[in-house]
mmCIF file of C-alpha atoms in Angstrom:
data_model
loop_
_atom_site.group_PDB
_atom_site.id
_atom_site.type_symbol
_atom_site.label_atom_id
_atom_site.label_comp_id
_atom_site.label_asym_id
_atom_site.label_seq_id
_atom_site.Cartn_x
_atom_site.Cartn_y
_atom_site.Cartn_z
ATOM 1 C CA UNK A 1 27.205 -9.788 23.183
ATOM 2 C CA UNK A 2 24.793 -12.474 21.898
ATOM 3 C CA UNK A 3 25.011 -13.999 18.434
ATOM 4 C CA UNK A 4 21.481 -12.927 17.469
ATOM 5 C CA UNK A 5 22.339 -9.248 17.911
ATOM 6 C CA UNK A 6 25.405 -9.645 15.720
ATOM 7 C CA UNK A 7 23.364 -11.519 13.117
ATOM 8 C CA UNK A 8 20.814 -8.690 13.019
ATOM 9 C CA UNK A 9 23.593 -6.149 12.552
ATOM 10 C CA UNK A 10 25.083 -8.176 9.691
ATOM 11 C CA UNK A 11 21.669 -8.523 8.003
ATOM 12 C CA UNK A 12 21.004 -4.790 8.378
ATOM 13 C CA UNK A 13 24.336 -3.953 6.745
ATOM 14 C CA UNK A 14 23.795 -6.348 3.831
ATOM 15 C CA UNK A 15 20.214 -5.225 3.175
ATOM 16 C CA UNK A 16 21.232 -1.565 3.294
ATOM 17 C CA UNK A 17 24.293 -2.310 1.109
ATOM 18 C CA UNK A 18 26.703 -0.589 3.414
ATOM 19 C CA UNK A 19 27.505 0.417 6.981
ATOM 20 C CA UNK A 20 26.611 4.096 6.560
ATOM 21 C CA UNK A 21 23.208 3.337 5.043
ATOM 22 C CA UNK A 22 22.523 0.709 7.711
ATOM 23 C CA UNK A 23 23.460 3.185 10.438
ATOM 24 C CA UNK A 24 20.965 5.723 9.071
ATOM 25 C CA UNK A 25 18.240 3.094 8.770
ATOM 26 C CA UNK A 26 18.670 1.485 12.208
ATOM 27 C CA UNK A 27 19.713 4.502 14.247
ATOM 28 C CA UNK A 28 22.888 2.757 15.402
ATOM 29 C CA UNK A 29 26.328 4.171 14.831
ATOM 30 C CA UNK A 30 28.461 2.988 11.941
ATOM 31 C CA UNK A 31 31.227 2.076 14.420
ATOM 32 C CA UNK A 32 28.894 -0.103 16.483
ATOM 33 C CA UNK A 33 27.610 -1.989 13.437
ATOM 34 C CA UNK A 34 31.181 -2.526 12.247
ATOM 35 C CA UNK A 35 32.093 -3.838 15.688
ATOM 36 C CA UNK A 36 29.198 -6.327 15.698
ATOM 37 C CA UNK A 37 30.029 -7.645 12.221
ATOM 38 C CA UNK A 38 33.731 -7.943 13.068
ATOM 39 C CA UNK A 39 32.893 -9.900 16.245
ATOM 40 C CA UNK A 40 30.604 -12.172 14.230
ATOM 41 C CA UNK A 41 33.397 -12.865 11.747
ATOM 42 C CA UNK A 42 35.798 -13.565 14.630
ATOM 43 C CA UNK A 43 33.374 -16.075 16.133
ATOM 44 C CA UNK A 44 32.890 -17.803 12.793
ATOM 45 C CA UNK A 45 36.538 -17.642 11.787
ATOM 46 C CA UNK A 46 35.468 -16.474 8.328
ATOM 47 C CA UNK A 47 35.362 -13.209 6.406
ATOM 48 C CA UNK A 48 31.761 -12.329 5.524
ATOM 49 C CA UNK A 49 32.242 -8.934 3.882
ATOM 50 C CA UNK A 50 34.798 -7.457 1.543
ATOM 51 C CA UNK A 51 34.898 -3.803 2.512
ATOM 52 C CA UNK A 52 37.047 -0.873 1.480
ATOM 53 C CA UNK A 53 36.346 2.852 1.481
ATOM 54 C CA UNK A 54 34.700 2.587 -1.934
ATOM 55 C CA UNK A 55 33.501 -1.007 -2.320
ATOM 56 C CA UNK A 56 31.229 -3.353 -0.449
ATOM 57 C CA UNK A 57 30.496 -6.975 -1.316
ATOM 58 C CA UNK A 58 29.691 -10.314 0.242
ATOM 59 C CA UNK A 59 32.238 -13.096 0.278
ATOM 60 C CA UNK A 60 31.129 -16.608 -0.683
ATOM 61 C CA UNK A 61 30.830 -17.417 3.014
ATOM 62 C CA UNK A 62 28.885 -14.174 3.477
ATOM 63 C CA UNK A 63 26.328 -15.171 0.855
ATOM 64 C CA UNK A 64 25.751 -18.532 2.540
ATOM 65 C CA UNK A 65 25.551 -17.033 6.011
ATOM 66 C CA UNK A 66 23.212 -14.196 4.980
ATOM 67 C CA UNK A 67 20.594 -16.509 3.460
ATOM 68 C CA UNK A 68 20.410 -18.746 6.523
ATOM 69 C CA UNK A 69 20.760 -15.919 9.049
ATOM 70 C CA UNK A 70 17.871 -13.984 7.486
ATOM 71 C CA UNK A 71 15.648 -17.055 7.761
ATOM 72 C CA UNK A 72 16.663 -17.708 11.360
ATOM 73 C CA UNK A 73 16.099 -14.108 12.503
ATOM 74 C CA UNK A 74 12.723 -13.986 10.741
ATOM 75 C CA UNK A 75 11.672 -17.250 12.369
ATOM 76 C CA UNK A 76 12.738 -15.972 15.809
ATOM 77 C CA UNK A 77 10.681 -12.791 15.279
ATOM 78 C CA UNK A 78 7.667 -14.787 14.116
ATOM 79 C CA UNK A 79 7.937 -17.105 17.101
ATOM 80 C CA UNK A 80 7.925 -14.115 19.439
ATOM 81 C CA UNK A 81 4.895 -12.643 17.654
ATOM 82 C CA UNK A 82 3.056 -15.972 17.790
ATOM 83 C CA UNK A 83 3.657 -16.427 21.533
ATOM 84 C CA UNK A 84 2.521 -12.865 22.256
ATOM 85 C CA UNK A 85 -0.582 -13.306 20.114
ATOM 86 C CA UNK A 86 -1.535 -16.514 21.875
ATOM 87 C CA UNK A 87 -0.996 -15.184 25.393
ATOM 88 C CA UNK A 88 -2.201 -11.566 25.292
ATOM 89 C CA UNK A 89 -2.366 -9.694 22.008
ATOM 90 C CA UNK A 90 -0.094 -8.564 19.232
ATOM 91 C CA UNK A 91 2.626 -6.233 20.419
ATOM 92 C CA UNK A 92 5.182 -3.984 18.808
ATOM 93 C CA UNK A 93 4.794 -1.648 15.825
ATOM 94 C CA UNK A 94 3.133 -2.140 12.449
ATOM 95 C CA UNK A 95 4.154 0.382 9.767
ATOM 96 C CA UNK A 96 1.431 0.782 7.143
ATOM 97 C CA UNK A 97 1.384 2.762 3.897
ATOM 98 C CA UNK A 98 -2.086 3.843 2.760
ATOM 99 C CA UNK A 99 -3.462 6.301 0.181
ATOM 100 C CA UNK A 100 -4.581 9.563 1.760
ATOM 101 C CA UNK A 101 -7.987 9.088 0.164
ATOM 102 C CA UNK A 102 -8.451 5.712 1.858
ATOM 103 C CA UNK A 103 -7.813 7.220 5.291
ATOM 104 C CA UNK A 104 -10.247 10.097 4.710
ATOM 105 C CA UNK A 105 -13.019 7.918 3.263
ATOM 106 C CA UNK A 106 -15.381 5.708 5.309
ATOM 107 C CA UNK A 107 -13.134 2.726 4.489
ATOM 108 C CA UNK A 108 -10.493 4.304 6.734
ATOM 109 C CA UNK A 109 -12.573 3.168 9.695
ATOM 110 C CA UNK A 110 -11.133 -0.314 9.085
ATOM 111 C CA UNK A 111 -7.759 0.916 10.408
ATOM 112 C CA UNK A 112 -9.363 2.364 13.540
ATOM 113 C CA UNK A 113 -11.286 -0.852 14.164
ATOM 114 C CA UNK A 114 -8.106 -2.900 13.830
ATOM 115 C CA UNK A 115 -6.326 -0.636 16.319
ATOM 116 C CA UNK A 116 -9.222 -1.025 18.777
ATOM 117 C CA UNK A 117 -9.088 -4.809 18.461
ATOM 118 C CA UNK A 118 -5.303 -4.911 19.013
ATOM 119 C CA UNK A 119 -4.609 -2.164 21.531
ATOM 120 C CA UNK A 120 -1.141 -3.462 22.421
ATOM 121 C CA UNK A 121 0.029 -3.072 18.830
ATOM 122 C CA UNK A 122 1.126 0.407 17.730
ATOM 123 C CA UNK A 123 0.064 1.367 14.207
ATOM 124 C CA UNK A 124 2.274 3.791 12.322
ATOM 125 C CA UNK A 125 -0.028 4.851 9.485
ATOM 126 C CA UNK A 126 1.640 6.903 6.762
ATOM 127 C CA UNK A 127 -0.908 8.363 4.355
ATOM 128 C CA UNK A 128 0.419 9.597 1.015
ATOM 129 C CA UNK A 129 -0.598 9.179 -2.593
ATOM 130 C CA UNK A 130 2.481 7.476 -4.019
ATOM 131 C CA UNK A 131 3.684 3.914 -4.388
ATOM 132 C CA UNK A 132 6.275 3.510 -1.647
ATOM 133 C CA UNK A 133 9.094 0.972 -1.786
ATOM 134 C CA UNK A 134 8.044 -1.258 1.096
ATOM 135 C CA UNK A 135 11.440 -2.860 1.624
ATOM 136 C CA UNK A 136 13.587 0.221 1.087
ATOM 137 C CA UNK A 137 11.396 2.467 3.241
ATOM 138 C CA UNK A 138 10.744 -0.038 5.999
ATOM 139 C CA UNK A 139 7.013 -0.666 5.651
ATOM 140 C CA UNK A 140 5.396 -3.885 6.851
ATOM 141 C CA UNK A 141 2.336 -3.671 4.615
ATOM 142 C CA UNK A 142 0.565 -1.290 2.230
ATOM 143 C CA UNK A 143 -3.041 -0.776 1.210
ATOM 144 C CA UNK A 144 -3.233 -0.018 -2.505
ATOM 145 C CA UNK A 145 -6.152 0.818 -4.766
ATOM 146 C CA UNK A 146 -5.027 -0.114 -8.222
ATOM 147 C CA UNK A 147 -4.780 -2.591 -11.018
ATOM 148 C CA UNK A 148 -2.018 -4.582 -9.375
ATOM 149 C CA UNK A 149 0.971 -5.319 -11.601
ATOM 150 C CA UNK A 150 3.986 -5.492 -9.228
ATOM 151 C CA UNK A 151 4.974 -9.168 -9.274
ATOM 152 C CA UNK A 152 7.775 -8.637 -6.734
ATOM 153 C CA UNK A 153 5.206 -8.258 -3.964
ATOM 154 C CA UNK A 154 2.631 -10.544 -2.424
ATOM 155 C CA UNK A 155 -0.903 -9.156 -2.571
ATOM 156 C CA UNK A 156 -4.279 -10.112 -1.191
ATOM 157 C CA UNK A 157 -7.397 -8.589 -2.681
ATOM 158 C CA UNK A 158 -9.645 -7.078 -0.043
ATOM 159 C CA UNK A 159 -12.450 -5.758 -2.248
ATOM 160 C CA UNK A 160 -13.320 -4.615 -5.739
ATOM 161 C CA UNK A 161 -12.857 -0.937 -6.542
ATOM 162 C CA UNK A 162 -14.632 0.820 -9.390
ATOM 163 C CA UNK A 163 -14.208 4.442 -10.455
ATOM 164 C CA UNK A 164 -17.564 6.155 -10.927
ATOM 165 C CA UNK A 165 -18.296 9.042 -13.279
ATOM 166 C CA UNK A 166 -20.429 11.341 -11.131
ATOM 167 C CA UNK A 167 -22.292 14.618 -11.324
ATOM 168 C CA UNK A 168 -24.811 16.421 -9.163
ATOM 169 C CA UNK A 169 -28.519 16.369 -10.136
ATOM 170 C CA UNK A 170 -28.414 20.178 -10.336
ATOM 171 C CA UNK A 171 -25.562 20.118 -12.842
ATOM 172 C CA UNK A 172 -27.294 17.510 -15.017
ATOM 173 C CA UNK A 173 -30.550 19.479 -14.911
ATOM 174 C CA UNK A 174 -28.734 22.589 -16.150
ATOM 175 C CA UNK A 175 -27.577 20.919 -19.377
ATOM 176 C CA UNK A 176 -29.265 21.851 -22.648
ATOM 177 C CA UNK A 177 -28.596 18.347 -23.972
ATOM 178 C CA UNK A 178 -28.356 15.209 -21.814
ATOM 179 C CA UNK A 179 -25.131 13.180 -21.620
ATOM 180 C CA UNK A 180 -25.824 10.227 -23.916
ATOM 181 C CA UNK A 181 -22.412 8.577 -24.224
ATOM 182 C CA UNK A 182 -18.942 8.771 -22.626
ATOM 183 C CA UNK A 183 -17.537 10.708 -25.610
ATOM 184 C CA UNK A 184 -19.811 13.625 -24.620
ATOM 185 C CA UNK A 185 -17.595 14.208 -21.570
ATOM 186 C CA UNK A 186 -14.948 15.796 -23.800
ATOM 187 C CA UNK A 187 -17.278 18.811 -24.147
ATOM 188 C CA UNK A 188 -18.088 19.258 -20.447
ATOM 189 C CA UNK A 189 -16.094 20.559 -17.469
ATOM 190 C CA UNK A 190 -14.490 17.739 -15.486
ATOM 191 C CA UNK A 191 -12.907 18.216 -12.060
ATOM 192 C CA UNK A 192 -9.615 16.419 -12.660
ATOM 193 C CA UNK A 193 -7.983 14.173 -10.062
ATOM 194 C CA UNK A 194 -4.278 14.202 -10.947
ATOM 195 C CA UNK A 195 -3.395 11.038 -8.988
ATOM 196 C CA UNK A 196 -3.881 8.621 -11.937
ATOM 197 C CA UNK A 197 -1.022 8.394 -14.440
ATOM 198 C CA UNK A 198 -3.231 9.468 -17.340
ATOM 199 C CA UNK A 199 -5.284 12.047 -15.476
ATOM 200 C CA UNK A 200 -6.142 14.039 -18.603
ATOM 201 C CA UNK A 201 -8.170 11.173 -20.093
ATOM 202 C CA UNK A 202 -10.906 8.860 -18.871
ATOM 203 C CA UNK A 203 -10.793 5.166 -19.742
ATOM 204 C CA UNK A 204 -13.924 3.235 -20.736
ATOM 205 C CA UNK A 205 -14.813 -0.201 -22.087
ATOM 206 C CA UNK A 206 -17.360 -0.789 -24.828
ATOM 207 C CA UNK A 207 -19.995 -3.120 -23.306
ATOM 208 C CA UNK A 208 -20.753 -4.663 -26.705
ATOM 209 C CA UNK A 209 -17.306 -5.983 -27.612
ATOM 210 C CA UNK A 210 -15.076 -5.243 -24.614
ATOM 211 C CA UNK A 211 -12.779 -2.882 -26.496
ATOM 212 C CA UNK A 212 -11.291 -0.012 -24.536
ATOM 213 C CA UNK A 213 -11.309 3.641 -25.510
ATOM 214 C CA UNK A 214 -10.262 6.958 -23.983
ATOM 215 C CA UNK A 215 -12.005 10.317 -23.728
ATOM 216 C CA UNK A 216 -9.914 13.508 -23.300
ATOM 217 C CA UNK A 217 -11.058 15.718 -20.426
ATOM 218 C CA UNK A 218 -10.447 19.212 -19.114
ATOM 219 C CA UNK A 219 -11.969 21.395 -16.461
ATOM 220 C CA UNK A 220 -11.776 24.218 -13.955
ATOM 221 C CA UNK A 221 -9.824 22.343 -11.259
ATOM 222 C CA UNK A 222 -6.911 19.912 -11.267
ATOM 223 C CA UNK A 223 -6.155 18.506 -7.807
ATOM 224 C CA UNK A 224 -4.461 15.421 -6.345
ATOM 225 C CA UNK A 225 -7.356 14.588 -4.045
ATOM 226 C CA UNK A 226 -10.518 12.598 -4.836
ATOM 227 C CA UNK A 227 -12.164 14.137 -1.761
ATOM 228 C CA UNK A 228 -11.738 17.660 -3.180
ATOM 229 C CA UNK A 229 -12.808 16.344 -6.588
ATOM 230 C CA UNK A 230 -16.032 15.061 -5.017
ATOM 231 C CA UNK A 231 -16.684 18.426 -3.359
ATOM 232 C CA UNK A 232 -16.409 20.058 -6.775
ATOM 233 C CA UNK A 233 -18.958 17.641 -8.204
ATOM 234 C CA UNK A 234 -21.304 18.122 -5.229
ATOM 235 C CA UNK A 235 -21.156 21.900 -5.726
ATOM 236 C CA UNK A 236 -22.242 21.560 -9.367
ATOM 237 C CA UNK A 237 -18.883 22.690 -10.725
ATOM 238 C CA UNK A 238 -18.730 19.805 -13.194
ATOM 239 C CA UNK A 239 -18.301 16.046 -13.572
ATOM 240 C CA UNK A 240 -15.855 13.922 -11.589
ATOM 241 C CA UNK A 241 -14.295 10.468 -11.725
ATOM 242 C CA UNK A 242 -14.425 9.112 -8.157
ATOM 243 C CA UNK A 243 -13.514 5.835 -6.451
ATOM 244 C CA UNK A 244 -16.685 4.008 -5.499
ATOM 245 C CA UNK A 245 -15.672 3.810 -1.835
ATOM 246 C CA UNK A 246 -15.424 7.626 -1.805
ATOM 247 C CA UNK A 247 -18.613 8.428 -3.736
ATOM 248 C CA UNK A 248 -20.910 5.621 -2.601
ATOM 249 C CA UNK A 249 -22.691 7.467 0.214
ATOM 250 C CA UNK A 250 -23.308 10.532 -1.954
ATOM 251 C CA UNK A 251 -24.667 8.308 -4.716
ATOM 252 C CA UNK A 252 -26.919 6.388 -2.313
ATOM 253 C CA UNK A 253 -28.246 9.646 -0.847
ATOM 254 C CA UNK A 254 -28.963 11.116 -4.288
ATOM 255 C CA UNK A 255 -26.441 13.946 -3.911
ATOM 256 C CA UNK A 256 -24.539 12.515 -6.891
ATOM 257 C CA UNK A 257 -25.655 10.576 -9.946
ATOM 258 C CA UNK A 258 -23.457 7.791 -11.325
ATOM 259 C CA UNK A 259 -23.137 7.935 -15.123
ATOM 260 C CA UNK A 260 -22.196 5.376 -17.786
ATOM 261 C CA UNK A 261 -21.826 2.490 -15.297
ATOM 262 C CA UNK A 262 -21.984 -0.072 -18.095
ATOM 263 C CA UNK A 263 -18.850 1.466 -19.666
ATOM 264 C CA UNK A 264 -16.670 1.372 -16.541
ATOM 265 C CA UNK A 265 -13.592 -0.900 -16.386
ATOM 266 C CA UNK A 266 -13.892 -3.562 -13.692
ATOM 267 C CA UNK A 267 -10.268 -4.589 -13.147
ATOM 268 C CA UNK A 268 -9.228 -2.442 -10.166
ATOM 269 C CA UNK A 269 -9.296 -3.511 -6.555
ATOM 270 C CA UNK A 270 -8.279 -2.687 -2.995
ATOM 271 C CA UNK A 271 -5.244 -4.790 -2.070
ATOM 272 C CA UNK A 272 -3.090 -5.450 0.960
ATOM 273 C CA UNK A 273 0.488 -5.662 -0.339
ATOM 274 C CA UNK A 274 3.535 -6.903 1.535
ATOM 275 C CA UNK A 275 7.086 -7.992 0.690
ATOM 276 C CA UNK A 276 7.709 -11.538 -0.467
ATOM 277 C CA UNK A 277 8.710 -13.380 2.675
ATOM 278 C CA UNK A 278 8.973 -17.065 3.419
ATOM 279 C CA UNK A 279 7.745 -16.431 6.954
ATOM 280 C CA UNK A 280 5.039 -13.787 7.118
ATOM 281 C CA UNK A 281 5.031 -11.920 10.462
ATOM 282 C CA UNK A 282 1.977 -12.640 12.576
ATOM 283 C CA UNK A 283 1.156 -8.938 12.910
ATOM 284 C CA UNK A 284 0.988 -8.552 9.116
ATOM 285 C CA UNK A 285 -1.116 -11.683 8.713
ATOM 286 C CA UNK A 286 -3.485 -10.500 11.448
ATOM 287 C CA UNK A 287 -3.842 -7.090 9.819
ATOM 288 C CA UNK A 288 -4.572 -8.517 6.370
ATOM 289 C CA UNK A 289 -7.054 -11.064 7.746
ATOM 290 C CA UNK A 290 -8.814 -8.359 9.744
ATOM 291 C CA UNK A 291 -9.193 -6.009 6.762
ATOM 292 C CA UNK A 292 -10.401 -8.827 4.542
ATOM 293 C CA UNK A 293 -13.102 -9.695 7.084
ATOM 294 C CA UNK A 294 -13.942 -6.021 7.648
ATOM 295 C CA UNK A 295 -14.637 -5.424 3.960
ATOM 296 C CA UNK A 296 -16.784 -8.567 3.731
ATOM 297 C CA UNK A 297 -18.850 -7.624 6.763
ATOM 298 C CA UNK A 298 -19.187 -3.955 5.871
ATOM 299 C CA UNK A 299 -19.814 -4.551 2.148
ATOM 300 C CA UNK A 300 -17.274 -2.344 0.416
ATOM 301 C CA UNK A 301 -19.655 -1.588 -2.409
ATOM 302 C CA UNK A 302 -21.685 0.430 0.112
ATOM 303 C CA UNK A 303 -18.735 2.195 1.677
#
């Protein structure tokens, strides 16, 4: 049994905080992981883990060994990725978390184009509208559309993202009085996307002094899907708040009208987010670089 395999087993156990959790995460048996760690300790002549039926902790030697072992294993993996990239193409599996809306919108084509450019790399794309724990759940990278605030992660901005207040021309033509200001939305039906934390209000910024204010909203539909929200707006059911990359084509074609653009907050963006690592895997770097270039070339504001 080689030392690298034992090191990986030890790292898996430490990161999972126990043999049982590591067994579930890696698909290896608890007995096999215990065997690998015990053999590693025998080779080193040092106890790395204090383990009883109820407690688990690193010894002083275990702390020292874990830090260096994690760096060594990461460097070995990066070296393998680099050699593969230079000789053929990226190989292996890349696990990506993306919002369901991103996949369904035209911007989702960026993932398909990356897969076509790297056909020896398997993409595991998990689309769901929640903030996953990248480390705990085993993701390599995530695409997030947000005002980024998580300082424990490394992020690279791919494009700006603005939420548009939209309505169909038919709906606007049916109004007895035109919509003059954002506050008027409180008296009109709004198709509510429940994905945002404060989905029952819309946030705006006063263009004169930069102060923010909120407008309460209500309507005939509440749904956790911007795509369904857009369909409601297109049908004339009411007004909708939509990500620009979802609504852009409908706005450009005249199917939707964008309202109160001067009042819209400008702080959101589309980000690639990945765990803080000293050595970033080549496959993650390639993915982030590709998406960054894709958004520049395709002009996200028009997609």
